[in-house]
Amino acid sequence: MKRNMIYTVLAAMSMFALLIIILVTSIQIAIYGDSEYHFYQKEYEKYTVAEALDMKISDLMEVTEHMMAYLDGKEEKLSVEVPVEGKMQDFFNRQDREHMADVQVLFHKGRIVRRFATAVAAFLLAVLYVCKKYLKIKNQQTGETRAKQWRLRTILFRGYTTALGIFAAIVAVIAAACVRDFSATFTLFHELIFTNKLWLFDAGTDYMIRMLPEGFFSDMAFRILLTFGVGVIILWAMLFIWNCMCNRKRSYMARTDKL
């Protein structure tokens, strides 16, 4: 019983790391998944951003492409001149550049977290695999090889279910807070993530806050959650099917042994 508990904990830890990988990847897909940035254009049309800035949608998309390339490390400087409010000028000001530099660092840290989670998941899964091999060799003397082998696969599915339950509870709390008061949750998020107040913009002087209104971030949060949910369900279905197939094979082999 103690051994199974240890394996379940190891499996849950590895699956939790996998969920972190899926979450970071979901954020990346939601933000960069469309190379043409159609989602952004739809959001600009939804919130009449071009009209608010007195810009053409094509110029607004040029700003978007440059900004996203900068955040991805493909542009050294956040600067692009386009017609805004009837005159040719740099869309971004000093505060925009300083804040987006912080966001760029945040994106970089996200990739580091994903690489670390990948290493943790790979290590723990390797430990479980080695344990399974050890049990297989050890139990050849007692005739319990098959039962132990399938049991470990079941523990892997059980570990994912446990990790998913914990992760779902955390996501549910955050989602409930967003639904209740997205503005307050959005503000708290920035206060926890950033050590300065550069994220506080003035809509009267800062074009970027008019380009990316609060509604945009609300829609993006939902897009990330939806992408994450799809990834989680796919992985759960794969493990569930694998576990069922193993159990069926185990039952079949048990009936064969009796014959």
PDB file of C-alpha atoms in Angstrom:
ATOM      1  CA  MET A   1       0.000   0.000   0.000  1.00  0.00           C
ATOM      2  CA  LYS A   2       2.814   2.430   0.892  1.00  0.00           C
ATOM      3  CA  ARG A   3       4.561   1.644  -2.375  1.00  0.00           C
ATOM      4  CA  ASN A   4       1.444   2.369  -4.411  1.00  0.00           C
ATOM      5  CA  MET A   5       0.959   5.626  -2.521  1.00  0.00           C
ATOM      6  CA  ILE A   6       4.506   6.723  -3.333  1.00  0.00           C
ATOM      7  CA  TYR A   7       3.981   5.900  -7.000  1.00  0.00           C
ATOM      8  CA  THR A   8       0.692   7.800  -7.022  1.00  0.00           C
ATOM      9  CA  VAL A   9       2.381  10.883  -5.542  1.00  0.00           C
ATOM     10  CA  LEU A  10       5.198  10.685  -8.084  1.00  0.00           C
ATOM     11  CA  ALA A  11       2.674  10.264 -10.888  1.00  0.00           C
ATOM     12  CA  ALA A  12       0.609  13.210  -9.624  1.00  0.00           C
ATOM     13  CA  MET A  13       3.721  15.409  -9.462  1.00  0.00           C
ATOM     14  CA  SER A  14       4.748  14.466 -13.011  1.00  0.00           C
ATOM     15  CA  MET A  15       1.224  15.080 -14.297  1.00  0.00           C
ATOM     16  CA  PHE A  16       1.057  18.447 -12.510  1.00  0.00           C
ATOM     17  CA  ALA A  17       4.266  19.399 -14.326  1.00  0.00           C
ATOM     18  CA  LEU A  18       2.619  18.308 -17.585  1.00  0.00           C
ATOM     19  CA  LEU A  19      -0.353  20.551 -16.818  1.00  0.00           C
ATOM     20  CA  ILE A  20       2.005  23.489 -16.339  1.00  0.00           C
ATOM     21  CA  ILE A  21       3.525  22.688 -19.732  1.00  0.00           C
ATOM     22  CA  ILE A  22       0.051  22.611 -21.296  1.00  0.00           C
ATOM     23  CA  LEU A  23      -0.865  25.921 -19.624  1.00  0.00           C
ATOM     24  CA  VAL A  24       2.248  27.771 -20.826  1.00  0.00           C
ATOM     25  CA  THR A  25       1.836  26.271 -24.293  1.00  0.00           C
ATOM     26  CA  SER A  26      -1.842  27.279 -24.310  1.00  0.00           C
ATOM     27  CA  ILE A  27      -0.861  30.867 -23.533  1.00  0.00           C
ATOM     28  CA  GLN A  28       1.641  30.809 -26.380  1.00  0.00           C
ATOM     29  CA  ILE A  29      -0.909  29.317 -28.802  1.00  0.00           C
ATOM     30  CA  ALA A  30      -3.599  31.816 -27.788  1.00  0.00           C
ATOM     31  CA  ILE A  31      -1.219  34.748 -28.258  1.00  0.00           C
ATOM     32  CA  TYR A  32       0.858  33.603 -31.231  1.00  0.00           C
ATOM     33  CA  GLY A  33      -1.153  30.721 -32.711  1.00  0.00           C
ATOM     34  CA  ASP A  34      -2.447  32.826 -35.596  1.00  0.00           C
ATOM     35  CA  SER A  35       0.415  34.236 -37.653  1.00  0.00           C
ATOM     36  CA  GLU A  36      -1.965  36.697 -39.328  1.00  0.00           C
ATOM     37  CA  TYR A  37      -3.363  37.861 -35.950  1.00  0.00           C
ATOM     38  CA  HIS A  38      -6.989  37.558 -37.075  1.00  0.00           C
ATOM     39  CA  PHE A  39      -8.101  37.332 -33.442  1.00  0.00           C
ATOM     40  CA  TYR A  40      -6.529  40.715 -32.724  1.00  0.00           C
ATOM     41  CA  GLN A  41      -8.178  42.282 -35.753  1.00  0.00           C
ATOM     42  CA  LYS A  42     -11.581  40.955 -34.666  1.00  0.00           C
ATOM     43  CA  GLU A  43     -11.009  42.383 -31.208  1.00  0.00           C
ATOM     44  CA  TYR A  44     -10.056  45.775 -32.661  1.00  0.00           C
ATOM     45  CA  GLU A  45     -13.257  45.767 -34.698  1.00  0.00           C
ATOM     46  CA  LYS A  46     -15.284  44.628 -31.710  1.00  0.00           C
ATOM     47  CA  TYR A  47     -14.036  47.471 -29.510  1.00  0.00           C
ATOM     48  CA  THR A  48     -13.806  50.048 -32.360  1.00  0.00           C
ATOM     49  CA  VAL A  49     -10.111  50.581 -31.626  1.00  0.00           C
ATOM     50  CA  ALA A  50      -9.248  52.004 -35.062  1.00  0.00           C
ATOM     51  CA  GLU A  51     -11.922  54.664 -34.696  1.00  0.00           C
ATOM     52  CA  ALA A  52     -10.769  55.546 -31.177  1.00  0.00           C
ATOM     53  CA  LEU A  53      -7.225  56.097 -32.454  1.00  0.00           C
ATOM     54  CA  ASP A  54      -8.241  57.631 -35.775  1.00  0.00           C
ATOM     55  CA  MET A  55      -6.213  54.981 -37.587  1.00  0.00           C
ATOM     56  CA  LYS A  56      -6.648  52.597 -40.478  1.00  0.00           C
ATOM     57  CA  ILE A  57      -7.022  48.970 -39.468  1.00  0.00           C
ATOM     58  CA  SER A  58      -4.063  48.090 -41.707  1.00  0.00           C
ATOM     59  CA  ASP A  59      -1.818  50.497 -39.772  1.00  0.00           C
ATOM     60  CA  LEU A  60      -3.121  49.118 -36.508  1.00  0.00           C
ATOM     61  CA  MET A  61      -2.239  45.585 -37.627  1.00  0.00           C
ATOM     62  CA  GLU A  62       1.254  46.791 -38.555  1.00  0.00           C
ATOM     63  CA  VAL A  63       1.673  48.062 -35.003  1.00  0.00           C
ATOM     64  CA  THR A  64       0.395  44.734 -33.671  1.00  0.00           C
ATOM     65  CA  GLU A  65       2.800  42.664 -35.762  1.00  0.00           C
ATOM     66  CA  HIS A  66       5.738  44.802 -34.657  1.00  0.00           C
ATOM     67  CA  MET A  67       4.716  44.646 -30.991  1.00  0.00           C
ATOM     68  CA  MET A  68       4.275  40.866 -31.036  1.00  0.00           C
ATOM     69  CA  ALA A  69       7.600  40.406 -32.819  1.00  0.00           C
ATOM     70  CA  TYR A  70       9.239  42.524 -30.109  1.00  0.00           C
ATOM     71  CA  LEU A  71       7.687  40.446 -27.322  1.00  0.00           C
ATOM     72  CA  ASP A  72       8.938  37.303 -29.060  1.00  0.00           C
ATOM     73  CA  GLY A  73      12.469  38.720 -29.185  1.00  0.00           C
ATOM     74  CA  LYS A  74      12.483  39.221 -32.960  1.00  0.00           C
ATOM     75  CA  GLU A  75      12.645  43.029 -32.757  1.00  0.00           C
ATOM     76  CA  GLU A  76      15.255  44.888 -30.716  1.00  0.00           C
ATOM     77  CA  LYS A  77      13.272  48.085 -30.214  1.00  0.00           C
ATOM     78  CA  LEU A  78       9.574  48.769 -29.726  1.00  0.00           C
ATOM     79  CA  SER A  79       9.160  51.572 -32.209  1.00  0.00           C
ATOM     80  CA  VAL A  80       7.045  51.952 -35.339  1.00  0.00           C
ATOM     81  CA  GLU A  81       5.846  55.122 -37.065  1.00  0.00           C
ATOM     82  CA  VAL A  82       2.278  55.105 -38.372  1.00  0.00           C
ATOM     83  CA  PRO A  83      -0.477  57.689 -38.925  1.00  0.00           C
ATOM     84  CA  VAL A  84      -2.229  58.218 -35.567  1.00  0.00           C
ATOM     85  CA  GLU A  85      -4.819  60.914 -34.936  1.00  0.00           C
ATOM     86  CA  GLY A  86      -4.067  62.509 -38.282  1.00  0.00           C
ATOM     87  CA  LYS A  87      -0.271  62.728 -38.075  1.00  0.00           C
ATOM     88  CA  MET A  88       2.718  60.459 -38.655  1.00  0.00           C
ATOM     89  CA  GLN A  89       4.359  59.559 -35.361  1.00  0.00           C
ATOM     90  CA  ASP A  90       5.799  56.766 -33.247  1.00  0.00           C
ATOM     91  CA  PHE A  91       2.901  54.766 -31.853  1.00  0.00           C
ATOM     92  CA  PHE A  92       4.756  53.864 -28.645  1.00  0.00           C
ATOM     93  CA  ASN A  93       5.996  56.248 -25.978  1.00  0.00           C
ATOM     94  CA  ARG A  94       8.627  55.786 -23.265  1.00  0.00           C
ATOM     95  CA  GLN A  95       6.270  54.198 -20.754  1.00  0.00           C
ATOM     96  CA  ASP A  96       5.017  51.749 -23.394  1.00  0.00           C
ATOM     97  CA  ARG A  97       8.582  50.633 -24.106  1.00  0.00           C
ATOM     98  CA  GLU A  98       9.515  50.234 -20.454  1.00  0.00           C
ATOM     99  CA  HIS A  99       6.377  48.273 -19.608  1.00  0.00           C
ATOM    100  CA  MET A 100       6.584  46.037 -22.671  1.00  0.00           C
ATOM    101  CA  ALA A 101      10.229  45.343 -21.817  1.00  0.00           C
ATOM    102  CA  ASP A 102       8.913  43.935 -18.522  1.00  0.00           C
ATOM    103  CA  VAL A 103       6.315  41.883 -20.417  1.00  0.00           C
ATOM    104  CA  GLN A 104       9.034  40.556 -22.720  1.00  0.00           C
ATOM    105  CA  VAL A 105      10.973  39.359 -19.668  1.00  0.00           C
ATOM    106  CA  LEU A 106       7.775  37.754 -18.350  1.00  0.00           C
ATOM    107  CA  PHE A 107       7.347  35.844 -21.617  1.00  0.00           C
ATOM    108  CA  HIS A 108      10.961  34.675 -21.374  1.00  0.00           C
ATOM    109  CA  LYS A 109      10.420  33.455 -17.801  1.00  0.00           C
ATOM    110  CA  GLY A 110       7.364  31.548 -18.976  1.00  0.00           C
ATOM    111  CA  ARG A 111       9.527  29.611 -21.436  1.00  0.00           C
ATOM    112  CA  ILE A 112      12.016  28.879 -18.642  1.00  0.00           C
ATOM    113  CA  VAL A 113       9.192  27.563 -16.440  1.00  0.00           C
ATOM    114  CA  ARG A 114       8.027  25.303 -19.263  1.00  0.00           C
ATOM    115  CA  ARG A 115      11.530  23.911 -19.805  1.00  0.00           C
ATOM    116  CA  PHE A 116      11.897  23.284 -16.063  1.00  0.00           C
ATOM    117  CA  ALA A 117       8.478  21.595 -15.895  1.00  0.00           C
ATOM    118  CA  THR A 118       9.449  19.444 -18.879  1.00  0.00           C
ATOM    119  CA  ALA A 119      12.624  18.329 -17.108  1.00  0.00           C
ATOM    120  CA  VAL A 120      10.700  17.543 -13.905  1.00  0.00           C
ATOM    121  CA  ALA A 121       7.998  15.583 -15.746  1.00  0.00           C
ATOM    122  CA  ALA A 122      10.584  13.631 -17.766  1.00  0.00           C
ATOM    123  CA  PHE A 123      12.592  12.783 -14.640  1.00  0.00           C
ATOM    124  CA  LEU A 124       9.584  11.610 -12.625  1.00  0.00           C
ATOM    125  CA  LEU A 125       8.188   9.579 -15.524  1.00  0.00           C
ATOM    126  CA  ALA A 126      11.618   7.990 -15.948  1.00  0.00           C
ATOM    127  CA  VAL A 127      11.631   7.085 -12.247  1.00  0.00           C
ATOM    128  CA  LEU A 128       8.217   5.458 -12.595  1.00  0.00           C
ATOM    129  CA  TYR A 129       9.355   3.584 -15.698  1.00  0.00           C
ATOM    130  CA  VAL A 130      12.468   2.289 -13.944  1.00  0.00           C
ATOM    131  CA  CYS A 131      10.369   1.217 -10.959  1.00  0.00           C
ATOM    132  CA  LYS A 132       8.055  -0.666 -13.284  1.00  0.00           C
ATOM    133  CA  LYS A 133      10.999  -2.469 -14.884  1.00  0.00           C
ATOM    134  CA  TYR A 134      12.409  -3.282 -11.450  1.00  0.00           C
ATOM    135  CA  LEU A 135       9.118  -4.721 -10.258  1.00  0.00           C
ATOM    136  CA  LYS A 136       8.789  -6.722 -13.456  1.00  0.00           C
ATOM    137  CA  ILE A 137      12.173  -8.379 -12.906  1.00  0.00           C
ATOM    138  CA  LYS A 138      11.676  -8.805  -9.183  1.00  0.00           C
ATOM    139  CA  ASN A 139       8.222 -10.330  -9.425  1.00  0.00           C
ATOM    140  CA  GLN A 140       9.136 -12.906 -12.074  1.00  0.00           C
ATOM    141  CA  GLN A 141      10.010 -15.124  -9.119  1.00  0.00           C
ATOM    142  CA  THR A 142       6.559 -14.758  -7.550  1.00  0.00           C
ATOM    143  CA  GLY A 143       4.420 -14.866 -10.689  1.00  0.00           C
ATOM    144  CA  GLU A 144       2.970 -11.357 -10.111  1.00  0.00           C
ATOM    145  CA  THR A 145       4.659  -9.641 -13.051  1.00  0.00           C
ATOM    146  CA  ARG A 146       1.533  -8.807 -15.067  1.00  0.00           C
ATOM    147  CA  ALA A 147      -0.534  -7.521 -12.167  1.00  0.00           C
ATOM    148  CA  LYS A 148       2.208  -5.169 -11.004  1.00  0.00           C
ATOM    149  CA  GLN A 149       2.903  -3.956 -14.545  1.00  0.00           C
ATOM    150  CA  TRP A 150      -0.710  -2.960 -15.231  1.00  0.00           C
ATOM    151  CA  ARG A 151      -1.161  -1.514 -11.751  1.00  0.00           C
ATOM    152  CA  LEU A 152       1.569   1.049 -12.355  1.00  0.00           C
ATOM    153  CA  ARG A 153      -0.170   2.201 -15.523  1.00  0.00           C
ATOM    154  CA  THR A 154      -3.365   2.630 -13.552  1.00  0.00           C
ATOM    155  CA  ILE A 155      -1.467   4.658 -10.971  1.00  0.00           C
ATOM    156  CA  LEU A 156      -0.263   6.950 -13.758  1.00  0.00           C
ATOM    157  CA  PHE A 157      -3.858   7.676 -14.778  1.00  0.00           C
ATOM    158  CA  ARG A 158      -4.847   8.084 -11.140  1.00  0.00           C
ATOM    159  CA  GLY A 159      -1.999  10.542 -10.647  1.00  0.00           C
ATOM    160  CA  TYR A 160      -3.168  12.626 -13.599  1.00  0.00           C
ATOM    161  CA  THR A 161      -6.715  12.685 -12.253  1.00  0.00           C
ATOM    162  CA  THR A 162      -5.407  13.862  -8.871  1.00  0.00           C
ATOM    163  CA  ALA A 163      -3.209  16.565 -10.410  1.00  0.00           C
ATOM    164  CA  LEU A 164      -6.056  17.665 -12.658  1.00  0.00           C
ATOM    165  CA  GLY A 165      -8.363  17.999  -9.666  1.00  0.00           C
ATOM    166  CA  ILE A 166      -5.888  20.254  -7.853  1.00  0.00           C
ATOM    167  CA  PHE A 167      -5.216  22.306 -10.978  1.00  0.00           C
ATOM    168  CA  ALA A 168      -8.925  22.593 -11.748  1.00  0.00           C
ATOM    169  CA  ALA A 169      -9.606  23.914  -8.240  1.00  0.00           C
ATOM    170  CA  ILE A 170      -6.973  26.630  -8.692  1.00  0.00           C
ATOM    171  CA  VAL A 171      -8.292  27.575 -12.133  1.00  0.00           C
ATOM    172  CA  ALA A 172     -11.873  27.578 -10.828  1.00  0.00           C
ATOM    173  CA  VAL A 173     -10.986  30.060  -8.074  1.00  0.00           C
ATOM    174  CA  ILE A 174      -9.258  32.379 -10.563  1.00  0.00           C
ATOM    175  CA  ALA A 175     -12.104  32.032 -13.080  1.00  0.00           C
ATOM    176  CA  ALA A 176     -14.693  32.794 -10.394  1.00  0.00           C
ATOM    177  CA  ALA A 177     -12.766  35.912  -9.394  1.00  0.00           C
ATOM    178  CA  CYS A 178     -12.612  37.034 -13.031  1.00  0.00           C
ATOM    179  CA  VAL A 179     -16.328  36.495 -13.544  1.00  0.00           C
ATOM    180  CA  ARG A 180     -17.188  38.335 -10.345  1.00  0.00           C
ATOM    181  CA  ASP A 181     -14.926  41.344 -11.022  1.00  0.00           C
ATOM    182  CA  PHE A 182     -12.479  41.035 -13.898  1.00  0.00           C
ATOM    183  CA  SER A 183     -11.187  44.583 -13.429  1.00  0.00           C
ATOM    184  CA  ALA A 184     -10.191  43.932  -9.810  1.00  0.00           C
ATOM    185  CA  THR A 185      -8.646  40.561 -10.682  1.00  0.00           C
ATOM    186  CA  PHE A 186      -6.784  42.117 -13.611  1.00  0.00           C
ATOM    187  CA  THR A 187      -5.399  44.821 -11.320  1.00  0.00           C
ATOM    188  CA  LEU A 188      -4.356  42.291  -8.661  1.00  0.00           C
ATOM    189  CA  PHE A 189      -2.608  40.194 -11.308  1.00  0.00           C
ATOM    190  CA  HIS A 190      -0.509  43.169 -12.406  1.00  0.00           C
ATOM    191  CA  GLU A 191       0.297  44.148  -8.826  1.00  0.00           C
ATOM    192  CA  LEU A 192       1.562  40.623  -8.114  1.00  0.00           C
ATOM    193  CA  ILE A 193       3.505  40.206 -11.358  1.00  0.00           C
ATOM    194  CA  PHE A 194       5.096  43.636 -11.783  1.00  0.00           C
ATOM    195  CA  THR A 195       7.213  45.505  -9.239  1.00  0.00           C
ATOM    196  CA  ASN A 196       6.455  48.936 -10.721  1.00  0.00           C
ATOM    197  CA  LYS A 197       3.432  50.990 -11.791  1.00  0.00           C
ATOM    198  CA  LEU A 198       4.331  51.225 -15.467  1.00  0.00           C
ATOM    199  CA  TRP A 199       1.264  49.146 -16.316  1.00  0.00           C
ATOM    200  CA  LEU A 200      -0.973  52.036 -15.214  1.00  0.00           C
ATOM    201  CA  PHE A 201      -1.706  53.957 -18.418  1.00  0.00           C
ATOM    202  CA  ASP A 202      -3.615  57.133 -19.191  1.00  0.00           C
ATOM    203  CA  ALA A 203      -6.086  56.629 -22.035  1.00  0.00           C
ATOM    204  CA  GLY A 204      -5.787  60.310 -22.862  1.00  0.00           C
ATOM    205  CA  THR A 205      -2.062  60.208 -23.639  1.00  0.00           C
ATOM    206  CA  ASP A 206      -1.140  56.535 -24.105  1.00  0.00           C
ATOM    207  CA  TYR A 207      -2.208  54.947 -27.373  1.00  0.00           C
ATOM    208  CA  MET A 208      -1.407  51.406 -26.288  1.00  0.00           C
ATOM    209  CA  ILE A 209      -4.108  51.298 -23.612  1.00  0.00           C
ATOM    210  CA  ARG A 210      -6.617  52.370 -26.231  1.00  0.00           C
ATOM    211  CA  MET A 211      -5.379  49.684 -28.575  1.00  0.00           C
ATOM    212  CA  LEU A 212      -5.646  47.021 -25.864  1.00  0.00           C
ATOM    213  CA  PRO A 213      -8.716  47.812 -23.723  1.00  0.00           C
ATOM    214  CA  GLU A 214      -9.699  45.721 -20.730  1.00  0.00           C
ATOM    215  CA  GLY A 215     -12.260  43.826 -22.801  1.00  0.00           C
ATOM    216  CA  PHE A 216      -9.462  42.570 -25.038  1.00  0.00           C
ATOM    217  CA  PHE A 217      -7.676  40.991 -22.076  1.00  0.00           C
ATOM    218  CA  SER A 218     -10.918  39.459 -20.844  1.00  0.00           C
ATOM    219  CA  ASP A 219     -11.463  37.823 -24.237  1.00  0.00           C
ATOM    220  CA  MET A 220      -7.831  36.701 -24.357  1.00  0.00           C
ATOM    221  CA  ALA A 221      -8.141  35.107 -20.906  1.00  0.00           C
ATOM    222  CA  PHE A 222     -11.156  33.132 -22.122  1.00  0.00           C
ATOM    223  CA  ARG A 223      -9.237  32.126 -25.271  1.00  0.00           C
ATOM    224  CA  ILE A 224      -6.344  30.843 -23.142  1.00  0.00           C
ATOM    225  CA  LEU A 225      -8.708  28.957 -20.826  1.00  0.00           C
ATOM    226  CA  LEU A 226     -10.469  27.338 -23.788  1.00  0.00           C
ATOM    227  CA  THR A 227      -7.164  26.269 -25.378  1.00  0.00           C
ATOM    228  CA  PHE A 228      -5.948  24.906 -22.041  1.00  0.00           C
ATOM    229  CA  GLY A 229      -9.200  23.014 -21.521  1.00  0.00           C
ATOM    230  CA  VAL A 230      -8.937  21.322 -24.907  1.00  0.00           C
ATOM    231  CA  GLY A 231      -5.350  20.259 -24.201  1.00  0.00           C
ATOM    232  CA  VAL A 232      -6.272  18.893 -20.766  1.00  0.00           C
ATOM    233  CA  ILE A 233      -9.217  16.897 -22.131  1.00  0.00           C
ATOM    234  CA  ILE A 234      -7.131  15.406 -24.947  1.00  0.00           C
ATOM    235  CA  LEU A 235      -4.434  14.239 -22.517  1.00  0.00           C
ATOM    236  CA  TRP A 236      -7.045  12.860 -20.102  1.00  0.00           C
ATOM    237  CA  ALA A 237      -8.763  10.960 -22.930  1.00  0.00           C
ATOM    238  CA  MET A 238      -5.442   9.479 -24.087  1.00  0.00           C
ATOM    239  CA  LEU A 239      -4.575   8.261 -20.582  1.00  0.00           C
ATOM    240  CA  PHE A 240      -8.115   6.996 -19.993  1.00  0.00           C
ATOM    241  CA  ILE A 241      -8.148   4.979 -23.230  1.00  0.00           C
ATOM    242  CA  TRP A 242      -4.661   3.639 -22.519  1.00  0.00           C
ATOM    243  CA  ASN A 243      -5.696   2.619 -19.008  1.00  0.00           C
ATOM    244  CA  CYS A 244      -8.877   0.918 -20.257  1.00  0.00           C
ATOM    245  CA  MET A 245      -6.952  -0.989 -22.911  1.00  0.00           C
ATOM    246  CA  CYS A 246      -4.467  -2.169 -20.291  1.00  0.00           C
ATOM    247  CA  ASN A 247      -7.246  -3.278 -17.942  1.00  0.00           C
ATOM    248  CA  ARG A 248      -8.978  -5.202 -20.715  1.00  0.00           C
ATOM    249  CA  LYS A 249      -5.738  -6.914 -21.642  1.00  0.00           C
ATOM    250  CA  ARG A 250      -5.118  -7.750 -18.018  1.00  0.00           C
ATOM    251  CA  SER A 251      -8.593  -9.277 -17.674  1.00  0.00           C
ATOM    252  CA  TYR A 252      -8.163 -11.247 -20.873  1.00  0.00           C
ATOM    253  CA  MET A 253      -4.778 -12.604 -19.786  1.00  0.00           C
ATOM    254  CA  ALA A 254      -6.180 -13.545 -16.370  1.00  0.00           C
ATOM    255  CA  ARG A 255      -8.976 -15.542 -18.007  1.00  0.00           C
ATOM    256  CA  THR A 256      -6.443 -17.203 -20.326  1.00  0.00           C
ATOM    257  CA  ASP A 257      -4.271 -18.232 -17.376  1.00  0.00           C
ATOM    258  CA  LYS A 258      -7.260 -19.892 -15.714  1.00  0.00           C
ATOM    259  CA  LEU A 259      -7.856 -21.962 -18.823  1.00  0.00           C
TER     260      LEU A 259
END
